[in-house]
């Protein structure tokens, strides 16, 4: 039998829990019926630092929003995007392996998504009475028609990280790019689009380097691309291989064919560990260095700007990211 006393204490318990959630989390407001949602989909997803970073940004902006993470199998990506759209989510981020698949799923592609052939950010948009598509944040009630609009914020994050974290402006520079996988392809195309003076492409599987060089030359006919190590000095070495993730990994280049004394700066797209053996060796050789955390930050910051229409609070987001990744 549940007496009034018991009812009161469980009521107090719920109140205490809500209070604790309110004061212990970074959010000014507890979740309620007007809370709006964003999420990241990946497969796997447990490693993702995006919820920590984005929720810190959301809290700093004082929004009654939350950013969630879901493990979505690639076979169910279409349904998962449709589900978020049906529930008036503000937007989504997509990570491995969904970025290429989503290009054919979104209702509308922003030029960034079309240009890089990948979608890492979706903004849901509603049709207003005049027939214009506007971000869902502007609709307090569900609009009759909603569409998914796909963007890519990864490519611009590479150049922003080079500029802001390493002080390197790619235009007119000689760049050695290591790796021709997914990250290497985006980096190579982005470097060519930024008018680097010369791009040297090196990859374990030479055929993939050749294929990327051909794609770059087709899209940027004026680009000077070689699939070999540079014989003289370069301004920047960009590591887009996965070598360095493990502490036992060798350097991602052939030391008999290239020396770190030939470059002024080294950017490693890897951010965990914070200092790869490449970055350690580069520091010893006197190079300027930066790791890939900035890329993660800037792609997320741009996504938040696309959803909110406001400048992303970079300091809060960077600090949450560092706390999440490095403890
Ligand atoms: P991502 O999407 O992160 O770029 P990816 O497409 O699998 O992942 O690419 C991984 C990159 O790291 C490729 O350039 C890969 O070289 P291959 O194209 O020859 O596979 C490179 N890589 C991975 N392991 C490597 C190793 N042990 N030695 C040299 N390069 C390696």
XYZ file of C-alpha atoms and ligand atoms in Angstrom:
358
model
C 0.000 0.000 0.000
C 1.291 3.413 -0.888
C 0.544 5.963 1.825
C 0.623 9.749 1.439
C 3.978 9.879 3.198
C 5.542 7.604 0.625
C 3.987 9.502 -2.251
C 5.439 12.703 -0.863
C 8.922 11.272 -0.505
C 8.978 9.872 -4.054
C 7.724 13.230 -5.301
C 10.538 14.901 -3.399
C 12.984 12.395 -4.882
C 11.907 13.257 -8.435
C 12.176 16.932 -7.639
C 15.651 16.389 -6.186
C 16.715 14.413 -9.297
C 15.483 17.165 -11.624
C 17.267 19.714 -9.461
C 20.476 17.701 -9.537
C 20.319 17.298 -13.309
C 19.780 21.021 -13.628
C 22.605 22.117 -11.421
C 25.150 19.390 -12.122
C 24.967 19.545 -15.945
C 26.113 22.493 -18.052
C 22.546 23.380 -19.086
C 20.595 26.305 -17.659
C 17.296 24.523 -18.329
C 16.253 20.935 -17.663
C 14.804 18.943 -20.568
C 11.126 19.761 -21.051
C 8.470 19.461 -23.754
C 9.940 22.341 -25.760
C 13.518 20.987 -25.833
C 14.837 20.636 -29.406
C 17.293 17.970 -30.533
C 20.331 17.441 -32.724
C 22.264 14.171 -32.978
C 25.250 12.419 -34.491
C 24.866 9.092 -36.301
C 27.795 6.737 -36.744
C 28.673 3.057 -36.793
C 30.327 2.668 -34.308
C 29.603 5.828 -32.302
C 30.740 5.231 -28.714
C 34.115 6.961 -29.312
C 32.485 10.205 -30.488
C 33.525 13.430 -28.754
C 30.842 15.396 -30.614
C 28.144 15.239 -27.873
C 30.532 16.750 -25.300
C 31.663 19.477 -27.696
C 28.227 20.344 -29.125
C 26.372 20.267 -25.797
C 28.973 22.669 -24.384
C 28.349 24.992 -27.346
C 24.562 24.685 -26.996
C 24.742 25.432 -23.246
C 26.996 28.439 -23.846
C 24.454 29.826 -26.316
C 21.687 29.338 -23.721
C 19.557 27.191 -26.032
C 17.038 24.646 -24.765
C 18.526 22.056 -27.126
C 20.304 18.755 -26.591
C 22.765 16.875 -28.840
C 22.530 13.071 -28.760
C 24.527 10.201 -30.282
C 23.073 7.115 -31.970
C 24.648 3.989 -33.377
C 22.966 3.639 -36.766
C 23.747 0.743 -39.101
C 24.427 1.958 -42.666
C 21.471 -0.149 -43.905
C 19.199 1.927 -41.679
C 20.638 5.371 -42.360
C 17.763 6.407 -44.631
C 15.136 5.474 -42.009
C 17.128 7.139 -39.215
C 17.345 10.427 -41.148
C 13.617 10.200 -41.951
C 12.910 9.573 -38.249
C 14.794 12.691 -37.138
C 13.011 14.673 -39.858
C 9.602 13.394 -38.681
C 10.441 14.390 -35.104
C 11.456 17.946 -36.057
C 15.084 17.558 -35.093
C 17.105 20.711 -35.712
C 19.860 18.810 -37.470
C 22.270 15.880 -37.613
C 25.956 15.189 -37.908
C 27.071 12.074 -39.760
C 30.330 10.275 -39.195
C 31.975 7.081 -40.492
C 30.605 5.297 -42.537
C 27.643 7.525 -43.412
C 29.127 10.596 -45.085
C 29.170 9.258 -48.661
C 25.893 7.332 -48.350
C 23.998 10.428 -47.205
C 24.754 12.295 -50.444
C 22.029 10.231 -52.154
C 19.629 10.399 -49.205
C 19.289 14.118 -48.399
C 16.487 16.063 -50.107
C 18.744 18.995 -50.972
C 22.527 19.296 -51.323
C 24.375 22.464 -50.362
C 27.244 23.296 -52.746
C 29.726 22.187 -50.072
C 28.202 18.670 -50.088
C 28.069 18.526 -53.876
C 31.611 19.801 -54.179
C 33.230 17.346 -51.736
C 30.873 14.432 -52.473
C 30.138 13.881 -48.779
C 27.599 15.043 -46.180
C 28.638 15.408 -42.534
C 25.931 17.905 -41.489
C 22.194 17.942 -42.127
C 19.947 20.889 -41.355
C 16.211 20.205 -41.329
C 14.217 22.991 -42.918
C 10.503 23.795 -43.072
C 8.511 25.532 -45.769
C 7.040 28.826 -44.558
C 3.653 30.155 -45.782
C 5.404 32.112 -48.561
C 6.975 28.876 -49.847
C 10.507 29.586 -48.580
C 12.631 26.937 -46.859
C 13.870 28.070 -43.446
C 15.815 26.305 -40.650
C 13.545 24.408 -38.265
C 14.799 26.479 -35.318
C 12.649 29.304 -36.714
C 9.438 27.236 -36.437
C 8.005 26.913 -32.895
C 5.372 24.493 -34.272
C 5.905 21.738 -36.825
C 5.736 23.061 -40.381
C 3.665 21.030 -42.865
C 6.599 20.278 -45.135
C 10.129 19.493 -43.932
C 13.267 18.705 -45.961
C 16.794 17.558 -45.141
C 19.549 19.857 -46.419
C 23.041 18.291 -46.569
C 26.256 20.228 -45.997
C 29.949 19.401 -45.714
C 31.941 21.218 -43.038
C 34.985 18.883 -43.063
C 36.909 20.388 -45.977
C 36.817 23.976 -44.710
C 37.852 22.712 -41.270
C 41.168 21.520 -42.748
C 42.156 24.959 -44.014
C 40.832 26.711 -40.904
C 42.923 24.414 -38.706
C 46.013 25.037 -40.859
C 45.479 28.799 -40.621
C 44.474 29.117 -36.973
C 46.382 26.297 -35.301
C 49.504 26.199 -37.463
C 49.657 29.686 -39.022
C 49.887 28.217 -42.539
C 47.937 29.759 -45.422
C 47.940 27.022 -48.118
C 47.771 29.326 -51.186
C 51.127 29.371 -52.979
C 52.680 26.735 -50.684
C 54.415 23.456 -51.539
C 52.634 20.647 -49.723
C 53.460 16.979 -49.175
C 50.247 15.041 -48.515
C 50.602 11.596 -46.963
C 47.598 9.317 -47.562
C 44.985 8.931 -50.277
C 42.081 7.341 -48.376
C 38.881 9.217 -47.468
C 40.601 11.942 -45.430
C 43.490 12.182 -47.933
C 41.108 12.630 -50.853
C 39.270 15.541 -49.195
C 42.572 17.122 -48.098
C 44.108 16.756 -51.594
C 41.101 18.280 -53.353
C 40.881 21.054 -50.762
C 44.579 21.915 -51.107
C 44.192 22.113 -54.892
C 41.111 24.332 -54.492
C 43.183 26.649 -52.293
C 45.746 27.067 -55.093
C 48.777 25.473 -53.491
C 51.891 25.972 -55.642
C 52.647 22.234 -55.808
C 51.121 19.136 -54.264
C 53.142 15.961 -53.672
C 50.994 12.886 -53.058
C 52.407 9.811 -51.342
C 50.409 6.736 -50.395
C 51.270 3.141 -49.461
C 49.106 1.944 -52.356
C 50.533 3.912 -55.266
C 47.483 3.279 -57.497
C 45.286 5.233 -55.066
C 47.673 8.186 -55.137
C 47.557 8.103 -58.965
C 43.775 7.946 -58.911
C 43.542 10.936 -56.569
C 46.066 12.889 -58.651
C 43.921 12.221 -61.744
C 40.768 13.410 -59.951
C 42.537 16.574 -58.751
C 43.886 17.315 -62.239
C 40.451 16.840 -63.757
C 38.756 19.197 -61.281
C 41.599 21.693 -60.990
C 43.395 21.657 -64.358
C 45.919 24.297 -63.231
C 47.007 22.287 -60.177
C 50.577 20.954 -60.170
C 50.374 17.450 -58.686
C 53.118 14.823 -58.427
C 52.745 11.352 -56.978
C 56.208 11.270 -55.455
C 58.299 12.739 -52.644
C 59.597 16.286 -53.193
C 63.306 16.515 -54.028
C 63.649 19.924 -52.334
C 61.967 21.747 -49.446
C 58.219 22.041 -48.824
C 56.219 24.379 -46.593
C 53.900 21.784 -45.129
C 53.556 18.050 -44.540
C 49.980 16.924 -44.004
C 49.417 13.437 -42.585
C 46.100 11.924 -43.653
C 47.094 8.291 -43.088
C 46.037 6.321 -40.032
C 49.690 5.727 -39.117
C 50.304 7.187 -35.671
C 47.089 6.042 -34.021
C 49.081 3.275 -32.300
C 52.195 4.040 -30.265
C 54.053 1.276 -32.147
C 53.334 2.806 -35.577
C 56.253 3.794 -37.796
C 56.509 7.289 -39.313
C 54.040 7.685 -42.201
C 56.775 8.370 -44.779
C 59.920 6.713 -46.104
C 62.845 8.235 -44.178
C 65.277 7.266 -46.917
C 63.334 9.474 -49.356
C 62.241 12.432 -47.232
C 63.500 14.192 -44.128
C 61.529 16.376 -41.719
C 64.363 18.897 -42.107
C 62.843 19.550 -45.551
C 59.641 21.074 -44.131
C 58.729 24.119 -42.047
C 55.443 22.745 -40.661
C 53.687 19.420 -40.027
C 49.960 18.908 -39.517
C 48.792 15.493 -38.329
C 45.076 14.846 -38.796
C 45.267 12.376 -35.905
C 44.257 13.897 -32.553
C 44.461 10.836 -30.306
C 47.218 10.465 -29.140
C 47.787 14.216 -28.819
C 51.394 13.764 -29.935
C 52.009 11.092 -32.560
C 55.530 9.890 -33.336
C 55.360 12.087 -36.449
C 54.642 15.217 -34.393
C 57.334 14.291 -31.877
C 59.917 13.842 -34.630
C 58.739 17.040 -36.346
C 59.181 19.054 -33.131
C 62.701 17.671 -32.724
C 63.442 18.731 -36.299
C 62.325 22.293 -35.427
C 59.017 22.272 -37.369
C 55.834 24.063 -36.364
C 53.272 21.378 -35.501
C 49.585 20.879 -34.761
C 47.376 17.828 -34.291
C 43.936 17.099 -35.726
C 41.845 18.310 -32.788
C 41.292 21.653 -34.499
C 39.739 19.929 -37.520
C 37.259 18.185 -35.243
C 36.500 21.468 -33.498
C 36.063 23.588 -36.627
C 33.860 21.093 -38.484
C 31.625 20.909 -35.390
C 31.631 24.666 -34.844
C 30.533 25.276 -38.431
C 27.750 22.669 -38.058
C 26.487 24.453 -34.934
C 26.523 27.752 -36.847
C 24.521 26.183 -39.676
C 21.886 25.024 -37.161
C 21.760 28.110 -34.911
C 22.585 30.993 -37.256
C 24.923 32.287 -34.522
C 28.709 32.311 -34.118
C 29.868 29.121 -32.395
C 31.330 29.605 -28.881
C 34.751 28.195 -29.788
C 36.399 28.547 -26.363
C 33.707 26.500 -24.578
C 33.610 23.923 -27.376
C 37.394 23.510 -27.502
C 37.653 23.129 -23.761
C 34.853 20.485 -23.660
C 36.524 18.655 -26.539
C 39.936 18.638 -24.871
C 38.405 17.481 -21.601
C 36.564 14.660 -23.390
C 39.493 13.510 -25.537
C 42.452 14.011 -23.199
C 40.748 13.900 -19.777
P 40.282 7.583 -43.653
O 38.828 7.671 -44.031
O 40.542 7.885 -42.202
O 41.152 8.345 -44.589
P 41.030 5.193 -45.066
O 40.214 5.645 -46.232
O 40.965 3.763 -44.665
O 40.654 6.018 -43.764
O 42.561 5.599 -45.362
C 43.619 5.246 -44.525
C 44.913 5.822 -45.096
O 45.992 5.407 -44.257
C 45.236 5.316 -46.492
O 45.991 6.299 -47.163
C 46.093 4.080 -46.169
O 46.952 3.657 -47.218
P 46.402 2.638 -48.350
O 45.589 3.464 -49.296
O 47.618 2.075 -48.948
O 45.569 1.604 -47.611
C 46.914 4.621 -45.029
N 47.474 3.537 -44.203
C 46.788 2.750 -43.365
N 47.633 1.854 -42.776
C 48.864 2.111 -43.276
C 50.158 1.529 -43.094
N 50.352 0.509 -42.232
N 51.194 2.051 -43.781
C 51.013 3.089 -44.629
N 49.826 3.678 -44.863
C 48.758 3.183 -44.206
